[in-house]
CSV table of C-alpha atoms in Angstrom, one decimal:
chain,number,residue,atom,x,y,z
A,435,MET,CA,149.0,83.8,105.6
A,436,THR,CA,152.0,82.2,103.7
A,437,GLN,CA,152.5,78.7,102.3
A,438,ASP,CA,155.7,76.7,102.6
A,439,ILE,CA,157.4,74.7,100.0
A,440,PHE,CA,155.1,71.7,100.6
A,441,GLY,CA,151.9,73.8,100.3
A,442,GLN,CA,151.3,74.0,104.0
A,443,GLU,CA,150.0,77.2,105.7
A,444,CYS,CA,152.7,78.8,107.7
A,445,SER,CA,152.6,81.5,110.4
A,446,LEU,CA,155.9,83.0,109.2
A,447,THR,CA,155.3,86.3,107.3
A,448,ASP,CA,158.9,87.5,106.6
A,449,PRO,CA,159.8,86.2,103.1
A,450,ARG,CA,163.4,85.7,104.1
A,451,ALA,CA,162.5,83.7,107.2
A,452,LEU,CA,160.1,81.5,105.1
A,453,ALA,CA,162.9,80.9,102.5
A,454,GLU,CA,165.2,79.7,105.4
A,455,TRP,CA,162.4,77.6,106.7
A,456,ASN,CA,161.9,75.9,103.4
A,457,GLY,CA,165.7,75.3,103.4
A,458,ALA,CA,165.6,73.7,106.8
A,459,GLN,CA,162.7,71.4,105.8
A,460,THR,CA,164.3,70.2,102.7
A,461,GLY,CA,167.6,69.9,104.6
A,462,VAL,CA,165.9,67.5,107.1
A,463,LEU,CA,164.6,65.4,104.3
A,464,ALA,CA,168.0,65.3,102.5
A,465,HIS,CA,170.0,64.8,105.7
A,466,ALA,CA,171.9,67.8,104.6
A,467,ALA,CA,174.7,69.5,106.5
A,468,ARG,CA,173.2,72.9,105.8
A,469,THR,CA,170.1,72.2,107.8
A,470,ALA,CA,171.2,73.6,111.2
A,471,GLY,CA,172.2,76.7,109.6
A,472,HIS,CA,168.8,77.3,107.9
A,473,LEU,CA,167.0,76.6,111.2
A,474,GLY,CA,169.3,78.9,113.1
A,475,ALA,CA,168.5,81.6,110.6
A,476,VAL,CA,164.8,81.0,111.0
A,477,LEU,CA,164.9,81.3,114.8
A,478,ASP,CA,167.2,84.4,114.7
A,479,ALA,CA,164.6,86.1,112.4
A,480,ALA,CA,161.5,84.7,114.2
A,481,PRO,CA,162.3,83.3,117.6
A,482,ASP,CA,158.6,83.1,118.4
A,483,PHE,CA,158.0,80.7,115.5
A,484,ALA,CA,156.6,77.8,117.6
A,485,LEU,CA,157.1,75.2,114.8
A,486,GLY,CA,160.7,76.1,114.4
A,487,GLN,CA,161.4,75.8,118.1
A,488,ALA,CA,159.5,72.4,118.1
A,489,ILE,CA,161.7,71.1,115.3
A,490,LYS,CA,164.8,72.3,117.1
A,491,GLY,CA,163.8,70.4,120.3
A,492,LEU,CA,162.8,67.3,118.4
A,493,SER,CA,166.0,67.2,116.4
A,494,LEU,CA,168.0,67.5,119.7
A,495,LEU,CA,166.1,64.5,121.1
A,496,MET,CA,166.8,62.5,118.0
A,497,LEU,CA,170.6,62.9,118.8
A,498,GLY,CA,170.1,60.7,121.9
A,499,ARG,CA,172.3,62.7,124.2
A,500,SER,CA,171.1,63.5,127.7
A,501,GLU,CA,173.1,66.8,128.0
A,502,LEU,CA,170.9,68.2,125.2
A,503,LEU,CA,167.7,67.8,127.2
A,504,PRO,CA,167.9,71.2,128.9
A,505,THR,CA,168.2,72.9,125.5
A,506,ALA,CA,165.3,70.9,124.1
A,507,ARG,CA,163.3,71.9,127.2
A,508,GLU,CA,164.2,75.6,126.5
A,509,ALA,CA,162.9,75.2,123.0
A,510,LEU,CA,159.7,73.7,124.3
A,511,ALA,CA,159.3,76.6,126.8
A,512,ILE,CA,159.6,79.2,124.0
A,513,ALA,CA,157.2,77.2,121.8
A,514,LYS,CA,154.7,77.0,124.6
A,515,SER,CA,154.9,80.7,125.3
A,516,THR,CA,153.9,81.5,121.6
A,517,TYR,CA,151.5,78.5,121.4
A,518,GLU,CA,148.3,80.5,121.0
A,519,GLY,CA,149.7,82.4,118.1
A,520,ALA,CA,150.7,79.2,116.2
A,521,LEU,CA,148.5,77.5,113.7
A,522,PRO,CA,146.7,74.3,114.8
A,523,ARG,CA,149.0,72.2,112.6
A,524,GLU,CA,152.1,73.9,114.1
A,525,ARG,CA,150.8,73.3,117.6
A,526,LYS,CA,150.8,69.6,117.1
A,527,TYR,CA,154.5,69.6,116.5
A,528,VAL,CA,154.9,71.4,119.9
A,529,ASP,CA,152.6,68.7,121.5
A,530,GLY,CA,154.9,66.1,120.0
A,531,LEU,CA,158.0,67.6,121.5
A,532,GLU,CA,156.2,67.8,124.9
A,533,ALA,CA,155.2,64.2,124.8
A,534,TRP,CA,158.7,63.0,124.0
A,535,LEU,CA,160.3,65.1,126.7
A,536,SER,CA,157.8,63.5,129.1
A,537,GLY,CA,159.4,60.2,128.2
A,538,HIS,CA,156.8,59.0,125.7
A,539,PRO,CA,158.1,59.2,122.1
A,540,SER,CA,155.1,57.0,121.0
A,541,ARG,CA,152.7,59.7,122.1
A,542,ALA,CA,154.9,62.1,119.9
A,543,ILE,CA,154.3,59.9,117.0
A,544,THR,CA,150.5,60.1,117.6
A,545,CYS,CA,150.7,63.9,117.6
A,546,ILE,CA,152.6,63.8,114.3
A,547,GLU,CA,150.1,61.3,112.8
A,548,ASP,CA,147.3,63.6,113.8
A,549,ILE,CA,148.9,66.2,111.5
A,550,LEU,CA,149.1,63.8,108.7
A,551,THR,CA,145.4,62.9,109.1
A,552,GLN,CA,144.5,66.6,108.3
A,553,HIS,CA,147.6,67.4,106.2
A,554,PRO,CA,148.8,64.3,104.5
A,555,CYS,CA,151.2,66.2,102.2
A,556,ASP,CA,153.1,67.8,105.2
A,557,THR,CA,156.3,66.1,104.1
A,558,LEU,CA,158.2,67.2,107.2
A,559,ALA,CA,155.6,65.5,109.5
A,560,MET,CA,155.9,62.3,107.3
A,561,LYS,CA,159.7,62.4,107.7
A,562,LEU,CA,159.5,63.0,111.5
A,563,SER,CA,157.0,60.2,112.1
A,564,HIS,CA,159.3,57.9,110.0
A,565,GLY,CA,162.4,58.9,112.0
A,566,ILE,CA,160.9,58.5,115.5
A,567,ARG,CA,159.4,55.1,114.5
A,568,PHE,CA,162.8,54.1,113.2
A,569,ILE,CA,164.3,55.0,116.6
A,570,MET,CA,161.6,53.0,118.3
A,571,GLY,CA,162.0,49.9,116.0
A,572,ASP,CA,158.5,50.2,114.6
A,573,THR,CA,159.0,49.0,111.1
A,574,ARG,CA,155.4,48.2,110.4
A,575,GLY,CA,154.4,51.6,111.7
A,576,MET,CA,156.8,53.3,109.3
A,577,ARG,CA,155.4,51.5,106.4
A,578,ALA,CA,151.8,52.0,107.4
A,579,SER,CA,152.3,55.7,108.0
A,580,ILE,CA,153.8,56.3,104.6
A,581,GLU,CA,151.3,54.2,102.7
A,582,ARG,CA,148.5,56.2,104.4
A,583,VAL,CA,149.6,59.4,102.9
A,584,LEU,CA,151.1,58.2,99.6
A,585,PRO,CA,147.9,58.5,97.6
A,586,ALA,CA,147.6,62.3,98.4
A,587,TYR,CA,150.9,63.0,96.7
A,588,SER,CA,151.2,64.2,93.1
A,589,THR,CA,154.4,63.5,91.2
A,590,GLU,CA,154.9,67.4,91.1
A,591,HIS,CA,154.8,67.7,94.8
A,592,ALA,CA,158.2,69.1,96.2
A,593,GLY,CA,158.4,66.3,98.8
A,594,HIS,CA,157.4,63.4,96.5
A,595,GLY,CA,160.9,62.0,95.9
A,596,TYR,CA,161.7,62.1,99.7
A,597,LEU,CA,158.4,60.3,100.4
A,598,LEU,CA,159.5,57.6,97.9
A,599,GLY,CA,162.8,57.3,99.7
A,600,CYS,CA,161.1,56.8,103.1
A,601,HIS,CA,158.8,54.3,101.4
A,602,ALA,CA,161.7,52.3,100.0
A,603,PHE,CA,163.3,52.1,103.4
A,604,ALA,CA,160.1,50.9,105.0
A,605,LEU,CA,159.6,48.4,102.3
A,606,GLU,CA,163.1,47.0,102.8
A,607,GLU,CA,162.7,46.8,106.6
A,608,THR,CA,159.4,44.9,106.2
A,609,GLY,CA,161.0,42.4,103.7
A,610,ASP,CA,159.5,43.6,100.5
A,611,PHE,CA,162.9,43.8,98.8
A,612,ASP,CA,161.9,43.9,95.1
A,613,ARG,CA,159.5,46.8,95.6
A,614,ALA,CA,162.1,48.5,97.9
A,615,GLU,CA,164.7,48.5,95.3
A,616,ILE,CA,162.4,49.9,92.6
A,617,THR,CA,161.0,52.6,94.9
A,618,GLY,CA,164.4,53.7,96.1
A,619,ARG,CA,165.7,54.0,92.5
A,620,GLN,CA,162.6,56.2,91.7
A,621,ALA,CA,163.3,58.2,94.8
A,622,LEU,CA,166.8,59.1,93.8
A,623,TRP,CA,165.7,59.9,90.2
A,624,THR,CA,163.0,62.2,91.5
A,625,ALA,CA,165.2,63.8,94.3
A,626,PRO,CA,168.9,63.5,93.4
A,627,ASP,CA,170.0,64.5,96.9
A,628,ASP,CA,167.8,61.8,98.6
A,629,ALA,CA,170.6,60.0,100.4
A,630,TRP,CA,167.9,58.1,102.5
A,631,GLY,CA,166.4,56.6,99.3
A,632,LEU,CA,169.9,55.7,97.9
A,633,HIS,CA,170.8,54.0,101.2
A,634,ALA,CA,167.5,52.1,101.2
A,635,VAL,CA,168.6,50.4,97.9
A,636,ALA,CA,172.0,49.6,99.6
A,637,HIS,CA,170.1,47.9,102.4
A,638,VAL,CA,168.3,45.7,100.0
A,639,HIS,CA,171.6,44.5,98.6
A,640,ASP,CA,172.9,43.9,102.1
A,641,MET,CA,169.9,41.9,103.1
A,642,THR,CA,169.8,39.8,100.0
A,643,GLY,CA,173.6,39.0,100.0
A,644,ASN,CA,174.4,40.9,96.8
A,645,ALA,CA,177.5,42.8,97.8
A,646,ARG,CA,178.8,43.2,94.2
A,647,THR,CA,175.5,44.6,93.0
A,648,GLY,CA,175.4,46.9,96.0
A,649,LEU,CA,178.8,48.3,95.2
A,650,GLY,CA,177.7,48.8,91.6
A,651,TRP,CA,174.8,50.8,92.9
A,652,LEU,CA,176.9,53.1,95.1
A,653,GLU,CA,179.8,53.6,92.7
A,654,GLY,CA,179.5,56.9,90.9
A,655,ARG,CA,176.6,58.1,93.0
A,656,GLU,CA,178.8,59.7,95.7
A,657,GLU,CA,177.2,63.2,95.1
A,658,ALA,CA,173.9,61.8,96.4
A,659,TRP,CA,175.4,61.7,99.9
A,660,ALA,CA,178.4,64.1,99.8
A,661,HIS,CA,176.1,66.9,100.9
A,662,CYS,CA,175.0,65.0,104.0
A,663,ASN,CA,175.6,65.6,107.7
A,664,ASN,CA,177.1,62.7,109.5
A,665,PHE,CA,174.7,60.4,107.6
A,666,ARG,CA,177.4,60.4,104.9
A,667,TYR,CA,179.5,58.3,107.2
A,668,HIS,CA,176.8,55.8,107.4
A,669,VAL,CA,176.5,55.4,103.6
A,670,TRP,CA,180.3,54.9,103.6
A,671,TRP,CA,179.8,52.2,106.3
A,672,HIS,CA,177.4,50.4,103.9
A,673,LYS,CA,180.0,50.4,101.2
A,674,ALA,CA,182.6,49.0,103.7
A,675,LEU,CA,180.2,46.2,104.7
A,676,MET,CA,180.0,45.1,101.0
A,677,HIS,CA,183.8,45.0,100.6
A,678,LEU,CA,183.9,43.0,103.9
A,679,ASP,CA,181.4,40.5,102.5
A,680,LEU,CA,183.7,40.1,99.5
A,681,GLY,CA,186.8,39.6,101.7
A,682,GLN,CA,188.4,42.9,100.5
A,683,ILE,CA,189.9,43.7,103.9
A,684,ASP,CA,192.4,46.4,102.8
A,685,GLU,CA,189.5,48.5,101.2
A,686,VAL,CA,187.4,48.0,104.4
A,687,MET,CA,190.3,49.3,106.5
A,688,ARG,CA,190.9,52.2,104.1
A,689,LEU,CA,187.1,53.2,104.2
A,690,TYR,CA,187.1,52.9,108.0
A,691,ASP,CA,190.0,55.3,108.4
A,692,ASP,CA,189.3,57.7,105.6
A,693,GLU,CA,185.5,57.8,105.6
A,694,VAL,CA,183.6,56.0,108.3
A,695,ARG,CA,185.8,57.4,111.1
A,696,LYS,CA,187.0,60.4,109.2
A,697,ASP,CA,185.9,62.6,112.1
A,698,LYS,CA,186.3,61.2,115.6
A,699,THR,CA,183.0,62.2,117.0
A,700,ASP,CA,181.1,60.6,119.9
A,701,ASP,CA,177.8,60.9,118.1
A,702,TYR,CA,176.1,57.6,118.8
A,703,ARG,CA,175.3,57.0,115.2
A,704,ASP,CA,179.0,57.4,114.2
A,705,ILE,CA,180.0,55.2,117.1
A,706,SER,CA,177.6,52.5,116.0
A,707,ASN,CA,179.0,52.6,112.5
A,708,ALA,CA,182.5,52.2,113.7
A,709,THR,CA,182.0,49.7,116.5
A,710,SER,CA,179.8,47.4,114.5
A,711,LEU,CA,182.3,47.4,111.6
A,712,LEU,CA,185.3,46.6,113.9
A,713,MET,CA,183.3,43.8,115.6
A,714,ARG,CA,182.4,42.3,112.2
A,715,LEU,CA,186.1,42.4,111.2
A,716,GLU,CA,187.2,40.7,114.4
A,717,LEU,CA,184.6,38.0,114.0
A,718,ASP,CA,186.2,37.2,110.6
A,719,GLY,CA,189.5,36.9,112.3
A,720,VAL,CA,190.9,40.4,111.2
A,721,ASN,CA,193.3,42.2,113.6
A,722,VAL,CA,192.0,45.8,113.7
A,723,GLY,CA,195.1,47.1,115.6
A,724,ASP,CA,194.5,49.9,118.0
A,725,ARG,CA,191.3,51.2,116.4
A,726,TRP,CA,189.2,50.3,119.4
A,727,ASP,CA,191.2,52.6,121.7
A,728,GLU,CA,189.8,56.0,120.5
A,729,LEU,CA,186.3,54.6,120.5
A,730,ALA,CA,186.6,53.2,124.0
A,731,GLU,CA,188.0,56.5,125.3
A,732,LEU,CA,185.0,58.4,124.0
A,733,CYS,CA,182.5,55.8,125.2
A,734,GLU,CA,183.9,55.8,128.8
A,735,ASN,CA,182.3,59.2,129.0
A,736,ARG,CA,178.9,58.0,127.9
A,737,THR,CA,178.2,55.3,130.4
A,738,GLU,CA,175.7,57.3,132.4
A,739,ASP,CA,173.7,58.7,129.4
A,740,GLY,CA,170.7,56.3,129.1
A,741,SER,CA,168.9,58.1,126.4
A,742,LEU,CA,168.7,55.2,123.9
A,743,ILE,CA,169.5,51.5,124.4
A,744,PHE,CA,170.7,51.4,120.8
A,745,ALA,CA,173.4,53.9,121.7
A,746,ASP,CA,174.3,52.2,124.9
A,747,LEU,CA,174.8,48.8,123.3
A,748,HIS,CA,177.2,50.3,120.8
A,749,TYR,CA,179.1,52.2,123.5
A,750,LEU,CA,179.3,48.8,125.2
A,751,LEU,CA,180.9,47.3,122.1
A,752,ALA,CA,183.6,50.0,122.1
A,753,LEU,CA,184.3,49.3,125.8
A,754,ILE,CA,184.5,45.6,125.4
A,755,GLY,CA,186.6,46.0,122.2
A,756,GLY,CA,188.9,48.4,124.0
A,757,ASP,CA,189.1,46.1,127.1
A,758,ARG,CA,187.7,48.8,129.5
A,759,ALA,CA,186.4,46.4,132.2
A,760,THR,CA,185.6,49.1,134.8
A,761,ALA,CA,183.5,51.2,132.3
A,762,THR,CA,181.9,48.1,130.9
A,763,GLY,CA,180.7,47.2,134.4
A,764,GLN,CA,179.5,50.8,135.1
A,765,LEU,CA,177.5,50.8,131.8
A,766,ILE,CA,175.9,47.4,132.4
A,767,ARG,CA,174.9,48.3,135.9
A,768,ARG,CA,173.3,51.6,134.8
A,769,ILE,CA,171.3,49.7,132.1
A,770,HIS,CA,170.0,47.2,134.7
A,771,ALA,CA,169.2,50.0,137.1
A,772,ASP,CA,167.2,51.9,134.4
A,773,GLY,CA,165.5,48.7,133.5
A,774,THR,CA,164.1,48.3,137.1
A,775,GLN,CA,162.3,51.6,136.8
A,776,PRO,CA,160.3,51.4,133.6
A,777,LYS,CA,158.7,54.8,133.9
A,778,THR,CA,159.5,55.8,130.4
A,779,GLU,CA,159.7,54.1,127.0
A,780,ALA,CA,163.5,54.4,127.0
A,781,ALA,CA,163.7,52.6,130.4
A,782,GLN,CA,161.4,49.9,129.2
A,783,ARG,CA,163.8,49.2,126.4
A,784,MET,CA,166.7,49.1,128.9
A,785,ALA,CA,164.8,46.3,130.6
A,786,ASP,CA,164.1,44.4,127.4
A,787,PRO,CA,166.1,43.9,125.3
A,788,GLY,CA,168.8,45.9,127.1
A,789,CYS,CA,169.5,43.9,130.1
A,790,ALA,CA,169.9,40.5,128.4
A,791,VAL,CA,172.0,41.9,125.4
A,792,SER,CA,174.3,43.8,127.7
A,793,LYS,CA,175.1,40.7,129.8
A,794,GLY,CA,175.6,38.7,126.6
A,795,LEU,CA,178.1,41.2,125.1
A,796,GLU,CA,180.0,41.3,128.4
A,797,ALA,CA,180.2,37.5,128.5
A,798,PHE,CA,181.3,37.5,124.8
A,799,GLY,CA,184.1,39.9,125.6
A,800,GLU,CA,185.2,37.8,128.5
A,801,GLY,CA,185.3,34.6,126.3
A,802,HIS,CA,182.4,33.0,128.1
A,803,TYR,CA,180.7,32.0,124.9
A,804,GLY,CA,178.1,29.6,126.3
A,805,THR,CA,176.8,32.3,128.7
A,806,ALA,CA,177.0,34.8,125.9
A,807,PHE,CA,174.9,32.7,123.6
A,808,ASP,CA,172.3,32.0,126.3
A,809,TYR,CA,171.8,35.8,126.9
A,810,LEU,CA,172.1,36.8,123.2
A,811,ALA,CA,169.8,34.1,121.8
A,812,LYS,CA,167.2,35.0,124.5
A,813,SER,CA,167.0,38.5,123.4
A,814,ARG,CA,166.7,37.9,119.6
A,815,ASP,CA,162.9,38.2,119.5
A,816,SER,CA,162.9,41.6,121.2
A,817,LEU,CA,166.1,43.1,119.8
A,818,GLN,CA,164.2,45.1,117.2
A,819,LEU,CA,162.8,47.3,120.0
A,820,ALA,CA,166.3,48.7,120.4
A,821,GLY,CA,165.7,50.5,117.2
A,822,GLY,CA,167.9,50.9,114.2
A,823,SER,CA,167.8,48.8,111.0
A,824,HIS,CA,168.2,45.0,110.4
A,825,ALA,CA,171.6,45.8,108.9
A,826,GLN,CA,172.7,47.7,112.0
A,827,ARG,CA,171.4,45.1,114.5
A,828,ASP,CA,173.0,42.3,112.5
A,829,VAL,CA,176.3,42.8,114.4
A,830,PHE,CA,174.5,41.4,117.5
A,831,GLU,CA,173.1,38.6,115.4
A,832,ARG,CA,176.5,37.7,114.2
A,833,MET,CA,177.9,37.7,117.8
A,834,THR,CA,175.1,35.4,118.8
A,835,ILE,CA,175.9,33.0,116.0
A,836,ASP,CA,179.6,33.1,116.7
A,837,ALA,CA,179.0,32.6,120.5
A,838,GLY,CA,176.9,29.6,119.7
A,839,LEU,CA,179.6,28.1,117.4
A,840,ARG,CA,182.3,28.6,119.9
A,841,SER,CA,180.2,26.9,122.6
A,842,GLY,CA,179.1,24.0,120.4
A,843,ASN,CA,175.4,24.9,120.1
A,844,TRP,CA,175.2,23.5,116.5
A,845,ALA,CA,171.5,22.9,116.2
A,846,GLN,CA,170.5,26.3,117.7
A,847,VAL,CA,173.0,28.1,115.5
A,848,GLU,CA,171.7,26.4,112.3
A,849,ALA,CA,168.1,27.4,113.4
A,850,ILE,CA,169.2,31.0,113.8
A,851,LEU,CA,171.0,30.9,110.4
A,852,ASP,CA,167.9,29.5,108.8
A,853,ASP,CA,165.7,32.2,110.4
A,854,ARG,CA,168.2,34.9,109.3
A,855,ARG,CA,168.0,33.6,105.8
A,856,ALA,CA,164.2,33.6,105.8
A,857,LYS,CA,164.2,37.2,106.9
A,858,ARG,CA,166.5,38.0,104.0
A,859,GLY,CA,164.2,36.8,101.4
A,860,GLY,CA,166.1,33.5,101.0
A,861,GLY,CA,169.3,35.3,100.3
A,862,GLU,CA,172.5,34.5,102.2
A,863,ASP,CA,175.7,36.4,102.5
A,864,ASN,CA,179.3,35.1,102.6
A,865,TYR,CA,179.3,35.4,106.5
A,866,ALA,CA,176.4,33.0,106.9
A,867,MET,CA,177.8,30.5,104.3
A,868,ALA,CA,181.2,30.5,106.1
A,869,ARG,CA,179.5,29.7,109.3
A,870,ARG,CA,177.4,26.9,107.8
A,871,ALA,CA,180.7,25.5,106.5
A,872,LEU,CA,182.3,25.6,109.9
A,873,ILE,CA,179.3,23.6,111.3
A,874,ALA,CA,179.5,21.1,108.6
A,875,ALA,CA,183.3,20.6,109.1
A,876,ALA,CA,182.9,20.2,112.8
A,877,GLN,CA,180.1,17.7,112.5
A,878,SER,CA,182.0,15.7,110.0
A,879,GLU,CA,184.9,15.5,112.4
A,880,GLY,CA,182.7,13.7,114.9
A,881,GLY,CA,181.0,16.4,116.7
A,882,ALA,CA,183.8,18.4,118.1
A,883,GLN,CA,182.7,20.5,121.0
A,884,SER,CA,183.3,24.0,119.7
A,885,VAL,CA,184.6,26.1,116.9
A,886,PRO,CA,187.6,28.0,118.2
A,887,ALA,CA,187.6,31.8,118.3
A,888,GLU,CA,189.2,33.3,115.3
């Protein structure tokens, strides 16, 4: 019996395959571009390695693309065929894949948490639970999972830095900003390629309205995310958001063209970076030119996917921004159809918050701001179920606020701004301060009925 880099017993016996497996595991933790190559080498050398097949299938599911489901099912079939030869810990990963493929990612989390009960230092399991919970919008669960295993780690453990990075992000998403910043800095010091920990600190600065400090944190640390897969685009997105808050529009546009949208993929995470940045720019009155067009062309082909509501809502932003009315209608109808058949957790999220948010976005795109505000404000309490981070979902918050301003709902918008500030530890960014100024100006002019669209 062998042990992997994290001290876990492993059914692999070939030293070369084990070395590739260790590379795959650390690649997952570092969001490294090399990860797929390592995993492919493992499965070439040991196709009957059930855990490797399970990670392949789970990784495909996390990409949120319906066309990858058959390949994920093939991975499950292979893993099940070698199930009896796998170790009990390894079988739990296979069980998790099977649960998610049946439409229940929460059951997959339970399987992974069962691993951590017996093997708290299985850093791959820690990261996987963290990642699925993130997709599900379970911030409290992310934090509880990590804090349950944290005492078991020594500072010498190979996964300790990555654990700290996940802890930092969970702390930030649950509003513990000071601890999150300290922990994220410790993570990057311990594991210099921990882009997740680095980006957790960027989130802190975003949430607390400290764009200049955030830029100072990212400047000079590019090597911490240069090795990444498409996650590197997301870190550049954070940098662009900071420049946007400071009104440095030329730099935002440069980063969009040269980094955020460097590769014109239709990966939903890349689409979410691009669409949410363009929408923020437009809300601030910036003409983004024809940048919506290439996004809309890609997203016209994603209207029937239905894997994740988070992905669908960002596809919808692209279609609205690109003025693709037919595709917009197709996507909204499909979201509503899925929402009437809540047999899976994905479909439940199509129903709530998906249906209300999609109608609100459609109304916003059509200039019906009162209707948009009604739908979007109604969905605020459940929007976290769409998954993603507070920073990612903030584009929908901003659209809610601006729809309210444009339809004259002053009191409601002020209440949303107050709630937004409270969730940010009392910090306020320039976006919010500008909207408060608009309300004050309109009220001082005798209660004008609306703030005109920028």
